[in-house]
Amino acid sequence: MIGRLTLSDFRNHADALIVPDHAFIVLTGENGAGKTNILEAVSMLAPGRGLRGAALRDMTRQGGPGSFGIAAEVDGVMLGTGVAPGAPDRRQVRIGGVASSANALADHLAIVWLTPAMDRLFMDSPGGRRRFLDRLTLALHPGHAVHSARYEAAMRARNRLLTNLPAADPAWLAALEAQMDEHGAALGGARADLVDRLSAELAAQPDQPFARPVLEIAQEDRAEEPLASRLARERRRDAAAGRTLSGPHRNDLAVVHAAKGQAAALCSTGEQKALLLSILLAHAALVAARRGQPPVLLLDEVAAHLDPMRRTALFDRLAMTGGQVWMTGTEDSLFSDLSSATRFSVCAGRVGVPQVNPRS
């Protein structure tokens, strides 16, 4: 768990200090106060671009020095990330005071989030669902980020070479395709392992009060041919298309409402939200069992559109994960059923003193 979080010049927060004393951290305040910015800061303690997927320079505070810093104490280890003045697009990471890579953060924290923007995940592009799948996979397989980065780098280099295919060095192309084969196999294997384990966890959970989903990795084809061989054979087609048309970067996550036998994209907005919550809760239980460390959950405005019965059920299920849960809301009354929580008010980029929970 995060024992101490500090922000400097991040978004609308000139400086902030949050020291939780419960597994549940509740941030309340008006829209635009900076609640989601705090969740985004926590999400930057994992590999990737955070819960908004924003550019680093957009995270710096307007009117600030052009830099930002995020630091957290996790099990006695200090994790830090940010950008320095004059280099707003270059992310720096320090673990235990030593410069490191962003991918190494996954060895210390597993972080998963749910935001209102994800309510349309099942209506989104395959790329959006693939990123969601990869975030879940990363929490279970910390090396997933490395394989993803190397696969993408090899694919970009191959695509550049294919722009001048007649003159491209075939040995260089073959080497890049071999890298894509190697790292692509690791990507596909980790994703398949996650979906298999998640499906087993979901099958053991009750259908109520949240809908139970059935998951599958959708592939355009299931050819047994090695990816390197296929890429070599499809060079001309990919050159004409201007991109690589085969590989795990084309996979999709298919989700079906088990009780209705209906694709998630055809379900109601409320059903889609329930399916997402089921996936998230099952994933938290799976990660806790596999890593011996439950993930940190970031839930932005998660209680706003749930009826009281489902809110209570959600809080009970979240408590069962044993992990740290950060939640935001515009009203503290949405979290009145929480028996204990560290509560902060957020106003215009300032974090107030924790409020006393009347039930704790």
PDB file of N, CA, C and O in Angstrom, residues 157-182:
ATOM      1  N   ALA A 157      10.061   0.217 -36.329  1.00  0.00           N
ATOM      2  CA  ALA A 157      11.253   0.175 -37.184  1.00  0.00           C
ATOM      3  C   ALA A 157      10.954  -0.578 -38.474  1.00  0.00           C
ATOM      4  O   ALA A 157      11.393  -0.169 -39.566  1.00  0.00           O
ATOM      5  N   ARG A 158      10.207  -1.668 -38.382  1.00  0.00           N
ATOM      6  CA  ARG A 158       9.840  -2.423 -39.593  1.00  0.00           C
ATOM      7  C   ARG A 158       8.971  -1.583 -40.503  1.00  0.00           C
ATOM      8  O   ARG A 158       9.155  -1.574 -41.738  1.00  0.00           O
ATOM      9  N   ASN A 159       7.997  -0.883 -39.937  1.00  0.00           N
ATOM     10  CA  ASN A 159       7.119  -0.049 -40.764  1.00  0.00           C
ATOM     11  C   ASN A 159       7.908   1.029 -41.504  1.00  0.00           C
ATOM     12  O   ASN A 159       7.602   1.349 -42.661  1.00  0.00           O
ATOM     13  N   ARG A 160       8.922   1.595 -40.831  1.00  0.00           N
ATOM     14  CA  ARG A 160       9.747   2.608 -41.495  1.00  0.00           C
ATOM     15  C   ARG A 160      10.511   1.999 -42.672  1.00  0.00           C
ATOM     16  O   ARG A 160      10.614   2.607 -43.744  1.00  0.00           O
ATOM     17  N   LEU A 161      11.057   0.816 -42.469  1.00  0.00           N
ATOM     18  CA  LEU A 161      11.791   0.160 -43.554  1.00  0.00           C
ATOM     19  C   LEU A 161      10.873  -0.160 -44.731  1.00  0.00           C
ATOM     20  O   LEU A 161      11.279  -0.068 -45.888  1.00  0.00           O
ATOM     21  N   LEU A 162       9.652  -0.530 -44.431  1.00  0.00           N
ATOM     22  CA  LEU A 162       8.723  -0.920 -45.498  1.00  0.00           C
ATOM     23  C   LEU A 162       8.301   0.254 -46.364  1.00  0.00           C
ATOM     24  O   LEU A 162       7.773   0.049 -47.456  1.00  0.00           O
ATOM     25  N   THR A 163       8.539   1.471 -45.927  1.00  0.00           N
ATOM     26  CA  THR A 163       8.202   2.619 -46.776  1.00  0.00           C
ATOM     27  C   THR A 163       9.089   2.679 -48.007  1.00  0.00           C
ATOM     28  O   THR A 163       8.760   3.365 -48.976  1.00  0.00           O
ATOM     29  N   ASN A 164      10.216   1.983 -47.952  1.00  0.00           N
ATOM     30  CA  ASN A 164      11.111   1.910 -49.116  1.00  0.00           C
ATOM     31  C   ASN A 164      11.496   0.446 -49.322  1.00  0.00           C
ATOM     32  O   ASN A 164      12.667   0.069 -49.299  1.00  0.00           O
ATOM     33  N   LEU A 165      10.447  -0.372 -49.528  1.00  0.00           N
ATOM     34  CA  LEU A 165      10.630  -1.815 -49.531  1.00  0.00           C
ATOM     35  C   LEU A 165      11.665  -2.320 -50.543  1.00  0.00           C
ATOM     36  O   LEU A 165      12.504  -3.148 -50.177  1.00  0.00           O
ATOM     37  N   PRO A 166      11.665  -1.845 -51.778  1.00  0.00           N
ATOM     38  CA  PRO A 166      12.632  -2.429 -52.727  1.00  0.00           C
ATOM     39  C   PRO A 166      14.078  -2.290 -52.264  1.00  0.00           C
ATOM     40  O   PRO A 166      14.909  -3.159 -52.534  1.00  0.00           O
ATOM     41  N   ALA A 167      14.375  -1.203 -51.543  1.00  0.00           N
ATOM     42  CA  ALA A 167      15.755  -0.975 -51.119  1.00  0.00           C
ATOM     43  C   ALA A 167      16.017  -1.411 -49.685  1.00  0.00           C
ATOM     44  O   ALA A 167      17.148  -1.326 -49.207  1.00  0.00           O
ATOM     45  N   ALA A 168      14.980  -1.897 -49.000  1.00  0.00           N
ATOM     46  CA  ALA A 168      15.156  -2.274 -47.602  1.00  0.00           C
ATOM     47  C   ALA A 168      16.036  -3.508 -47.476  1.00  0.00           C
ATOM     48  O   ALA A 168      15.963  -4.430 -48.284  1.00  0.00           O
ATOM     49  N   ASP A 169      16.866  -3.502 -46.442  1.00  0.00           N
ATOM     50  CA  ASP A 169      17.763  -4.618 -46.182  1.00  0.00           C
ATOM     51  C   ASP A 169      16.948  -5.812 -45.675  1.00  0.00           C
ATOM     52  O   ASP A 169      16.372  -5.754 -44.586  1.00  0.00           O
ATOM     53  N   PRO A 170      16.880  -6.915 -46.446  1.00  0.00           N
ATOM     54  CA  PRO A 170      16.064  -8.060 -46.012  1.00  0.00           C
ATOM     55  C   PRO A 170      16.545  -8.676 -44.700  1.00  0.00           C
ATOM     56  O   PRO A 170      15.742  -9.199 -43.917  1.00  0.00           O
ATOM     57  N   ALA A 171      17.846  -8.632 -44.438  1.00  0.00           N
ATOM     58  CA  ALA A 171      18.368  -9.187 -43.186  1.00  0.00           C
ATOM     59  C   ALA A 171      17.897  -8.352 -41.996  1.00  0.00           C
ATOM     60  O   ALA A 171      17.587  -8.902 -40.921  1.00  0.00           O
ATOM     61  N   TRP A 172      17.873  -7.039 -42.182  1.00  0.00           N
ATOM     62  CA  TRP A 172      17.404  -6.155 -41.119  1.00  0.00           C
ATOM     63  C   TRP A 172      15.914  -6.400 -40.854  1.00  0.00           C
ATOM     64  O   TRP A 172      15.468  -6.496 -39.708  1.00  0.00           O
ATOM     65  N   LEU A 173      15.140  -6.514 -41.948  1.00  0.00           N
ATOM     66  CA  LEU A 173      13.719  -6.805 -41.799  1.00  0.00           C
ATOM     67  C   LEU A 173      13.509  -8.131 -41.075  1.00  0.00           C
ATOM     68  O   LEU A 173      12.658  -8.236 -40.174  1.00  0.00           O
ATOM     69  N   ALA A 174      14.270  -9.135 -41.442  1.00  0.00           N
ATOM     70  CA  ALA A 174      14.127 -10.445 -40.813  1.00  0.00           C
ATOM     71  C   ALA A 174      14.445 -10.376 -39.318  1.00  0.00           C
ATOM     72  O   ALA A 174      13.789 -11.033 -38.497  1.00  0.00           O
ATOM     73  N   ALA A 175      15.465  -9.580 -38.970  1.00  0.00           N
ATOM     74  CA  ALA A 175      15.821  -9.444 -37.557  1.00  0.00           C
ATOM     75  C   ALA A 175      14.699  -8.774 -36.774  1.00  0.00           C
ATOM     76  O   ALA A 175      14.371  -9.184 -35.646  1.00  0.00           O
ATOM     77  N   LEU A 176      14.091  -7.742 -37.343  1.00  0.00           N
ATOM     78  CA  LEU A 176      12.985  -7.051 -36.677  1.00  0.00           C
ATOM     79  C   LEU A 176      11.776  -7.965 -36.558  1.00  0.00           C
ATOM     80  O   LEU A 176      11.083  -7.976 -35.526  1.00  0.00           O
ATOM     81  N   GLU A 177      11.515  -8.733 -37.586  1.00  0.00           N
ATOM     82  CA  GLU A 177      10.376  -9.660 -37.549  1.00  0.00           C
ATOM     83  C   GLU A 177      10.605 -10.772 -36.528  1.00  0.00           C
ATOM     84  O   GLU A 177       9.658 -11.230 -35.878  1.00  0.00           O
ATOM     85  N   ALA A 178      11.855 -11.179 -36.350  1.00  0.00           N
ATOM     86  CA  ALA A 178      12.166 -12.165 -35.317  1.00  0.00           C
ATOM     87  C   ALA A 178      11.923 -11.591 -33.926  1.00  0.00           C
ATOM     88  O   ALA A 178      11.419 -12.286 -33.020  1.00  0.00           O
ATOM     89  N   GLN A 179      12.257 -10.301 -33.740  1.00  0.00           N
ATOM     90  CA  GLN A 179      11.987  -9.654 -32.459  1.00  0.00           C
ATOM     91  C   GLN A 179      10.484  -9.555 -32.200  1.00  0.00           C
ATOM     92  O   GLN A 179      10.014  -9.793 -31.076  1.00  0.00           O
ATOM     93  N   MET A 180       9.733  -9.211 -33.239  1.00  0.00           N
ATOM     94  CA  MET A 180       8.286  -9.129 -33.083  1.00  0.00           C
ATOM     95  C   MET A 180       7.699 -10.494 -32.752  1.00  0.00           C
ATOM     96  O   MET A 180       6.760 -10.596 -31.946  1.00  0.00           O
ATOM     97  N   ASP A 181       8.256 -11.537 -33.354  1.00  0.00           N
ATOM     98  CA  ASP A 181       7.800 -12.900 -33.064  1.00  0.00           C
ATOM     99  C   ASP A 181       8.067 -13.251 -31.599  1.00  0.00           C
ATOM    100  O   ASP A 181       7.188 -13.738 -30.880  1.00  0.00           O
ATOM    101  N   GLU A 182       9.288 -12.980 -31.143  1.00  0.00           N
ATOM    102  CA  GLU A 182       9.667 -13.318 -29.773  1.00  0.00           C
ATOM    103  C   GLU A 182       8.820 -12.574 -28.742  1.00  0.00           C
ATOM    104  O   GLU A 182       8.229 -13.175 -27.838  1.00  0.00           O
TER     105      GLU A 182
END
